[in-house]
Coordinates of C-alpha atoms and ligand atoms in Angstrom, one line a residue:
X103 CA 114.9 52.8 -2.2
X104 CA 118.7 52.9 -2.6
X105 CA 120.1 52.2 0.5
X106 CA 123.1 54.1 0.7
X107 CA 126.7 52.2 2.6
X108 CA 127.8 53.6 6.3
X109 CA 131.1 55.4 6.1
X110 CA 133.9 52.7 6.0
X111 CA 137.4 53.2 7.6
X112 CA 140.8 51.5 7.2
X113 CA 142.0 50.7 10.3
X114 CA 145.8 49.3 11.1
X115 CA 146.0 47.2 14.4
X116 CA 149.6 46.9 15.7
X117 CA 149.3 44.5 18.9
X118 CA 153.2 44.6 19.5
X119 CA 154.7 43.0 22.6
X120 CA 154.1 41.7 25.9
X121 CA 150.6 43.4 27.5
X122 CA 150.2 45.2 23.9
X123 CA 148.7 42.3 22.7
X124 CA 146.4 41.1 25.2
X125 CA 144.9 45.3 25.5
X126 CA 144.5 44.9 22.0
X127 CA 142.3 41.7 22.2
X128 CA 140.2 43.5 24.8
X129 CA 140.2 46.8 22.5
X130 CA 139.1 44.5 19.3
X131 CA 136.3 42.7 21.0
X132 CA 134.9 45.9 22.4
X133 CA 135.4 47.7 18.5
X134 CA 133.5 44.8 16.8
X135 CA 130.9 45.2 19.9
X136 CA 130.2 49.3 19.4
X137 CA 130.3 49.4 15.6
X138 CA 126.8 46.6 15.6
X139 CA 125.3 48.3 18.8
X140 CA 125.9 51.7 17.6
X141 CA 125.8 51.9 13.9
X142 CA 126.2 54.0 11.3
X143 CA 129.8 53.6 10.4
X144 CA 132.1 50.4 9.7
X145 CA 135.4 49.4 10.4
X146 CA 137.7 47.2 8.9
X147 CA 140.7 45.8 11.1
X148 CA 143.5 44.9 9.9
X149 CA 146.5 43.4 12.3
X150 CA 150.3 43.6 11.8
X151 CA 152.9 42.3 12.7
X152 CA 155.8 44.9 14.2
X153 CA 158.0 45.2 17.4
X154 CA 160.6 43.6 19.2
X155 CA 159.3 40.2 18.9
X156 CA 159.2 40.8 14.9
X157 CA 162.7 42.2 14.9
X158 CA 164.1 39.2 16.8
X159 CA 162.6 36.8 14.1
X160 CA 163.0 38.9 11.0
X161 CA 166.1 41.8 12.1
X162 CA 163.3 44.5 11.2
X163 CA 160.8 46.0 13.9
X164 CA 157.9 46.6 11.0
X165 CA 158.4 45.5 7.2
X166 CA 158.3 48.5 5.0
X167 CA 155.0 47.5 3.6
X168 CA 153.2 47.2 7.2
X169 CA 154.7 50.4 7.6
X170 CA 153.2 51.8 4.4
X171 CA 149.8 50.2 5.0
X172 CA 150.0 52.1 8.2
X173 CA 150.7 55.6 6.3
X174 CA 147.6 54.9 3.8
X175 CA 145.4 53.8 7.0
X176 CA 142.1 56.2 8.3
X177 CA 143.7 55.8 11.6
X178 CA 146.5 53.4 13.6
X179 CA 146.1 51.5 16.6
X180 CA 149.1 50.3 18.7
X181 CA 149.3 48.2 21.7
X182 CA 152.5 48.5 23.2
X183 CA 156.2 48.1 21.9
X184 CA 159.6 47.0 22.8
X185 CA 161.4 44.3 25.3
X186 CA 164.1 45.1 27.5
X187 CA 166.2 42.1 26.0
X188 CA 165.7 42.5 22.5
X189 CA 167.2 46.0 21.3
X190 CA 168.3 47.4 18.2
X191 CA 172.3 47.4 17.2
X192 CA 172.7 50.9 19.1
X193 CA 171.2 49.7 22.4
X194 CA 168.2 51.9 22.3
X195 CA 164.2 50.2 22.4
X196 CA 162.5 49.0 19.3
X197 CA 160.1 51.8 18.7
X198 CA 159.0 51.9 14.9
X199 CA 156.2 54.2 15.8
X200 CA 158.8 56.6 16.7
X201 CA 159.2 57.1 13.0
X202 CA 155.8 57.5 12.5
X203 CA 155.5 60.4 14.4
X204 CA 157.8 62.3 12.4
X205 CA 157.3 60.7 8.8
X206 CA 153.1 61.0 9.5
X207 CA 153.9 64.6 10.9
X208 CA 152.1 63.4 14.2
X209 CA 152.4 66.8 16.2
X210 CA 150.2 66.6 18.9
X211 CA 150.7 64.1 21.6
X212 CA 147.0 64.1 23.2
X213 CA 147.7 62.8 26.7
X214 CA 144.3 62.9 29.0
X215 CA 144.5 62.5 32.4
X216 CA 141.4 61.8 34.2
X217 CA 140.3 60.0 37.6
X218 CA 138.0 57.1 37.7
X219 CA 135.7 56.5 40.6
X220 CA 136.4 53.8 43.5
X221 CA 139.7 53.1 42.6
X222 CA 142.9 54.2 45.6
X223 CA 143.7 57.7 45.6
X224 CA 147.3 58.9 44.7
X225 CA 146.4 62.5 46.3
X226 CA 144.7 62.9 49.5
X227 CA 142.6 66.2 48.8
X228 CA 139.0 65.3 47.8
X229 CA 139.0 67.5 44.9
X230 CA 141.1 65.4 43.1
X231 CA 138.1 62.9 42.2
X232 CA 137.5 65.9 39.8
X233 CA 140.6 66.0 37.6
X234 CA 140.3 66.1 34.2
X235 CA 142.9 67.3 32.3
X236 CA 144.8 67.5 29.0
X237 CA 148.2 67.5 28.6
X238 CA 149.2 68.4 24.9
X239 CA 153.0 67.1 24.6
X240 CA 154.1 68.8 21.1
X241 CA 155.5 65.7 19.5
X242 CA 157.8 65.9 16.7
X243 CA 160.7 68.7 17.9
X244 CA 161.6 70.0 20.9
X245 CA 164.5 68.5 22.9
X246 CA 163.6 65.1 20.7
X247 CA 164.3 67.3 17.2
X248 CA 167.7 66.0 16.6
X249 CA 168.0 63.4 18.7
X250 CA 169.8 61.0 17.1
X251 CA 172.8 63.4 16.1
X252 CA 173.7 64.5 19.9
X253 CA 177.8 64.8 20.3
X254 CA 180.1 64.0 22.9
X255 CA 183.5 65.7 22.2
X256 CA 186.7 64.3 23.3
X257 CA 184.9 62.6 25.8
X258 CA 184.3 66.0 28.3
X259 CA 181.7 67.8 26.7
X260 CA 177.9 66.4 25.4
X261 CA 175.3 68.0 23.2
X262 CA 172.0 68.0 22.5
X263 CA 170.0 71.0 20.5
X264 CA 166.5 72.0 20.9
X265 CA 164.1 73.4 18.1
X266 CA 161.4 75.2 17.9
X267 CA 159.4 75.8 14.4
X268 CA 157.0 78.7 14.0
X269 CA 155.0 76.5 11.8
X270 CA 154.7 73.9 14.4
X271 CA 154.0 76.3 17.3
X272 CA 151.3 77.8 15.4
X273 CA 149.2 74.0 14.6
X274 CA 150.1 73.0 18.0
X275 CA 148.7 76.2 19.6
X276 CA 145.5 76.0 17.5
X277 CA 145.0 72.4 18.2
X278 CA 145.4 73.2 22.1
X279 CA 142.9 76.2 21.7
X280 CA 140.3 74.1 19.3
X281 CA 140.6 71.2 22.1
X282 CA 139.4 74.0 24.7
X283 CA 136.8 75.3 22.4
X284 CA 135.5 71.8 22.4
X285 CA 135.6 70.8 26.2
X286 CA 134.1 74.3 26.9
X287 CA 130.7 73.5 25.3
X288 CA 131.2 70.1 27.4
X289 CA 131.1 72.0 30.1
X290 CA 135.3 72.5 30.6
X291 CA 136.4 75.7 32.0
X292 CA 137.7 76.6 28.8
X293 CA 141.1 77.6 30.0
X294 CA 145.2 76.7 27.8
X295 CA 148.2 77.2 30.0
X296 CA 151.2 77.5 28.1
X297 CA 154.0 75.5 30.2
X298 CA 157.5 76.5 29.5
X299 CA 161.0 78.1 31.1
X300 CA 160.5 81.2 28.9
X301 CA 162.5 82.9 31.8
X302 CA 165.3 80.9 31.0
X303 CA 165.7 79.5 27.3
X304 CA 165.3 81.6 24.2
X305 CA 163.7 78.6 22.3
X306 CA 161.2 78.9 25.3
X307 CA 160.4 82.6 25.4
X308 CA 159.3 82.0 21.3
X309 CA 157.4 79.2 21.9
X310 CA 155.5 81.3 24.5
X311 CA 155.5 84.4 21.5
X312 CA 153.6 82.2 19.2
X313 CA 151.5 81.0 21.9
X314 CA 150.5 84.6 22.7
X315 CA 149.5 85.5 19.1
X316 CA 147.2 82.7 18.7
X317 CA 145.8 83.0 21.6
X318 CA 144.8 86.3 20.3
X319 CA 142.0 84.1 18.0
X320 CA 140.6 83.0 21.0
X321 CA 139.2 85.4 22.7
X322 CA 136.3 82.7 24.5
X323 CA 139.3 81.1 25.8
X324 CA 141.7 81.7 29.2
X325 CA 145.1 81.6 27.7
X326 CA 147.9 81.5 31.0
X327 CA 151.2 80.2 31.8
X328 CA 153.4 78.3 34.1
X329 CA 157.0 77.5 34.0
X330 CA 157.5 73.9 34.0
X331 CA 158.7 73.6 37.4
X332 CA 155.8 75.7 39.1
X333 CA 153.4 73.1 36.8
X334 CA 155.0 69.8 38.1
X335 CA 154.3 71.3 41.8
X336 CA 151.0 72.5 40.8
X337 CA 150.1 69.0 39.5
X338 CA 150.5 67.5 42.4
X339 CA 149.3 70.3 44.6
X340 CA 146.1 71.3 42.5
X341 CA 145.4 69.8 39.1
X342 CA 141.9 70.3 39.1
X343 CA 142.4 73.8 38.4
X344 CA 143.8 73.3 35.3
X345 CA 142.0 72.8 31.5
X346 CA 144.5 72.1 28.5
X347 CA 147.9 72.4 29.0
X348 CA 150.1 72.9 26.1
X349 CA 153.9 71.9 26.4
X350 CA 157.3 71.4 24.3
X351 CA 158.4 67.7 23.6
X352 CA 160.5 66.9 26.6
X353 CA 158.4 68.7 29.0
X354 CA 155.4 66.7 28.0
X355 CA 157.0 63.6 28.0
X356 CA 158.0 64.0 31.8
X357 CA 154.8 65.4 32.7
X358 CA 152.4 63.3 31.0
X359 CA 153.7 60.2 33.4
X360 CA 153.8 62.9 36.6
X361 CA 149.7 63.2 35.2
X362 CA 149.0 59.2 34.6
X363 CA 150.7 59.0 38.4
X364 CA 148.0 61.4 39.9
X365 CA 145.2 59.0 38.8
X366 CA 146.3 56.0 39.7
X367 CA 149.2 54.7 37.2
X368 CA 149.4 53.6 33.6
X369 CA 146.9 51.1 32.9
X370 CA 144.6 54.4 33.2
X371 CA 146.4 56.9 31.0
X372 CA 145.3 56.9 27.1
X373 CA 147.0 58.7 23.8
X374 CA 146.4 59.9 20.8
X375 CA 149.1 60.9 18.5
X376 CA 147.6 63.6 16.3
X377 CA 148.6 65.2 12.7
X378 CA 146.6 67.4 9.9
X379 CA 146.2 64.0 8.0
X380 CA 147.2 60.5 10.3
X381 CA 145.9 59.4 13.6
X382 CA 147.6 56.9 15.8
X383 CA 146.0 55.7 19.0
X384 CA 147.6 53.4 22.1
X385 CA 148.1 53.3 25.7
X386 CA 150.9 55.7 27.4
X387 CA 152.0 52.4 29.3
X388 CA 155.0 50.2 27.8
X389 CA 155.1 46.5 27.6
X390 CA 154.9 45.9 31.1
X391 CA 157.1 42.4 30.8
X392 CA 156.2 41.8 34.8
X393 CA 152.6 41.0 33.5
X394 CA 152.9 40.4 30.4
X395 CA 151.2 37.0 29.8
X396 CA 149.4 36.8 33.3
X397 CA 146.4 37.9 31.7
X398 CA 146.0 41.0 34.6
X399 CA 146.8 44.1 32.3
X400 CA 144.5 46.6 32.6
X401 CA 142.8 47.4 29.0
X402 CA 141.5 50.6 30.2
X403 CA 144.0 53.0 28.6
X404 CA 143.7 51.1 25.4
X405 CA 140.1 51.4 25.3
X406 CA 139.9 55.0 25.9
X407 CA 142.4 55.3 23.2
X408 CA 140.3 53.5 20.8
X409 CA 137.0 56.1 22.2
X410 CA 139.7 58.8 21.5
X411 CA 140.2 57.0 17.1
X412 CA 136.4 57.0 16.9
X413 CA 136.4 60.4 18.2
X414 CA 138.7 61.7 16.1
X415 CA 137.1 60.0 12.8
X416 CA 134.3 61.4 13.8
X417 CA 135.5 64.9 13.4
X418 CA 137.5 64.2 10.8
X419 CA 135.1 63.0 8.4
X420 CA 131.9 64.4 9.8
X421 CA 130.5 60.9 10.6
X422 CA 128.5 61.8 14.4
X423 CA 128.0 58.0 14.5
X424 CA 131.5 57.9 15.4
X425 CA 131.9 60.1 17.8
X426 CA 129.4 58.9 19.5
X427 CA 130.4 55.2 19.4
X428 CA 133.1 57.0 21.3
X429 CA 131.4 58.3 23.6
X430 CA 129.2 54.8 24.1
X431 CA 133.0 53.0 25.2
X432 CA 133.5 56.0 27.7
X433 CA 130.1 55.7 29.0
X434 CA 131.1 52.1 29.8
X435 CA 134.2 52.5 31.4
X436 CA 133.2 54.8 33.2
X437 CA 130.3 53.3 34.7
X438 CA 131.8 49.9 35.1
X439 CA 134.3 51.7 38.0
X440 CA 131.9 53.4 38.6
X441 CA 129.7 50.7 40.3
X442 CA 132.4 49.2 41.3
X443 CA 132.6 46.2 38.6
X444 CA 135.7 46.9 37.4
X445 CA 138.1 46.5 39.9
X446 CA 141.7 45.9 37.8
X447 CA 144.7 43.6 39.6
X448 CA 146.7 47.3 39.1
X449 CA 144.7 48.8 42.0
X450 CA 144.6 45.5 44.1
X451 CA 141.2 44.0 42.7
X452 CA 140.5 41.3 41.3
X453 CA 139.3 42.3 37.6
X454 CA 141.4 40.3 34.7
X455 CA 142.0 42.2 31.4
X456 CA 139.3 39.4 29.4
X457 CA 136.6 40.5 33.3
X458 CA 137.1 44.6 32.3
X459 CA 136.6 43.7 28.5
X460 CA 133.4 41.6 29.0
X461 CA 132.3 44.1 31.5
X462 CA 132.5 46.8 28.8
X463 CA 131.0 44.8 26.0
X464 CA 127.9 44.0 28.9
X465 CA 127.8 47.7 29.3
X466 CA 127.8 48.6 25.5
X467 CA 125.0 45.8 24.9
X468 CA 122.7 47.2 28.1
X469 CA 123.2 50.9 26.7
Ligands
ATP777 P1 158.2 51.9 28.3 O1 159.6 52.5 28.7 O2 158.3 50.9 27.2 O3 157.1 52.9 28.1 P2 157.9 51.6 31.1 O4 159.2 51.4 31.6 O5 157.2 52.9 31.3 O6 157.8 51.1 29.6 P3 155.7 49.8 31.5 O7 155.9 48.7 30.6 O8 154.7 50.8 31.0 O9 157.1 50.4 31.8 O10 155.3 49.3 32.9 C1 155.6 50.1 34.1 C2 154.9 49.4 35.3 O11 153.5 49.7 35.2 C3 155.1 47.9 35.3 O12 155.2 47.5 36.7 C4 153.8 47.4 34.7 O13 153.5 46.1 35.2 C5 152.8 48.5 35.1 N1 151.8 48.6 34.0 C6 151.9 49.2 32.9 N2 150.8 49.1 32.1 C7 149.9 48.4 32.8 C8 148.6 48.0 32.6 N3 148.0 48.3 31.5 N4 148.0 47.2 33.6 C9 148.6 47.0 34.7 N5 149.9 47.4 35.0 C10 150.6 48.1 34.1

């Protein structure tokens, strides 16, 4: 009988700098580990070079063909980018996966926040062993639309312009709702709040229109609102009443690190940076140059992000092996704080970034 060749993606690795690349060593040893355990599906790694490190020695931060490599890819997975030393000629960070998200259209800025058991809590109430959010942080407009053509005139007056696209709003919105639909018949609450200052800014009160006529196609689904200011109080005061919230660029960007401080820090807060056609995958968390080299980052947000790629190839291509390889990297993670042998340096234990790895992989393998 013909035997017939398990689905095959291209994957592009980009370690970067500092902690980047020692997450990304954990993340690859646990990728090679689920793809044999689980089966069903293949992927082939490939690693490039980009960052700040690459643009000290070659004036670049990723050559054009890495860059195209990354475009043609099934999906993109990024460690961490950018020193504080090493800048580009205008003085901002080295961040070529800022171009990605606009030239791969990469809309949706999936931003999970989640609490993991045993570890020191950040809120006092109980209930906040329960959180688990979404925060959707539209990626590719907003306040960050035109930012590199701000003004400052005659030296009194500074500009910056905000956009909002009906086309956007509209695949945003549906991707907030879909993601609902999904966590529902997980057992979510199946609730999207819209977070905006629609009281306030034009651009705001339409990006709350558009979110009102889509929600219209969901009629399973609990479609509110906050302003933004009532949602950063509410995050801290009771964000385990909350489902998938859906946000503009800036907003999201603020929040998101307001949601990885609720659970603990960085080291815990994954990402997936979404389009119709690309997927790139990394940690919220930067370089961390404190750490970097002390072998004590915590790989946990990098290998939720890499759960998060199989996830989303999974539903991509209709390959359930995926998905639930996905699931299989969760399961140990979870269960590894969970009996308490994942203790990372970040919360004061003793758990080295090559100790939470091999206590994944163990986890995987006893599955
Ligand atoms: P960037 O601006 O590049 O996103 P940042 O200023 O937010 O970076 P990070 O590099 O993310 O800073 O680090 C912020 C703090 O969090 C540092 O003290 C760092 O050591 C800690 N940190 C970040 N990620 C991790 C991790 N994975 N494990 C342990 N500590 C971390």
């Amino acid at each position: 009988m013909e035997r017939t060749k398990p689905p095959t993606f291209h994957i592009v690795v980009l370690p970067g700098d500092g902690i980047g690349v020692e997450v990304m060593e954990a993340c690859t040893q646990i990728l090679e580990v689920v793809q044999e355990v689980n089966g069903g599906f293949r992927l082939l790694l490939k690693t490039l070079e980009a960052g700040a490190n690459y643009f000290q020695t070659t004036g670049e931060d990723i050559s054009e063909k890495s860059f195209e490599e990354a475009r043609a890819a099934d999906a993109i997975l990024l460690g961490a980018m950018g020193l504080p030393n090493i800048r580009y000629p205008d003085g901002t960070e080295i961040a070529p996966h800022l171009r990605m998200r606009t030239e791969f259209g990469l809309f949706a800025g999936v931003r999970p926040v989640k609490s993991y058991p045993n570890l020191p809590a950040t809120l006092a109430d109980s209930r906040a062993k329960e959180i688990d959010i979404v925060i959707l942080r539209e990626s590719t407009e907003g306040l960050f639309a035109h930012r590199n053509s701000g003004v400052v005139e005659d030296d009194r007056i500074a500009r910056d312009v905000l956009e909002i696209t009906r086309p956007n709003c509209e695949r945003l919105f549906d991707f907030a709702f879909d993601l609902a639909v999904r966590r529902k018949s997980e057992g979510g609450p199946g609730i999207v709040t819209c977070v905006d200052k629609a009281n306030v800014f034009r651009s705001m009160a339409f990006f709350r229109q558009v979110f009102d006529e889509r929600a219209q196609r969901y009629p399973e689904i609990s479609a509110e609102y906050r302003y933004v200011d009532a949602m950063a109080l509410d995050l801290v005061r009771q964000p385990w009443k909350y489902d998938v919230l859906v946000m503009e660029n800036m907003f999201g960007d603020i929040l998101s690190d307001l949601g990885a401080g609720i659970v603990g820090g960085l080291g815990l807060a994954p990402c997936g940076e979404i389009g119709t056609q690309h997927g790139l995958f990394q940690p919220a968390h930067g370089s961390a140059p404190d750490i970097a080299g002390t072998g004590v980052a915590n790989p946990t947000a990098m290998l939720i992000s890499a759960a998060m790629m199989l996830e989303w190839l999974g539903q991509q291509h209709q390959v359930s092996a995926c998905k639930r390889a996905g699931q299989r990297i969760r399961n140990a993670v979870f269960s590894g704080y969970k009996e308490e042998e994942i203790k990372p340096f970040e919360f004061g234990g003793s758990s080295r970034t090559n100790d939470i790895a091999n206590t994944v992989q163990n986890r995987i393998q006893a599955q």
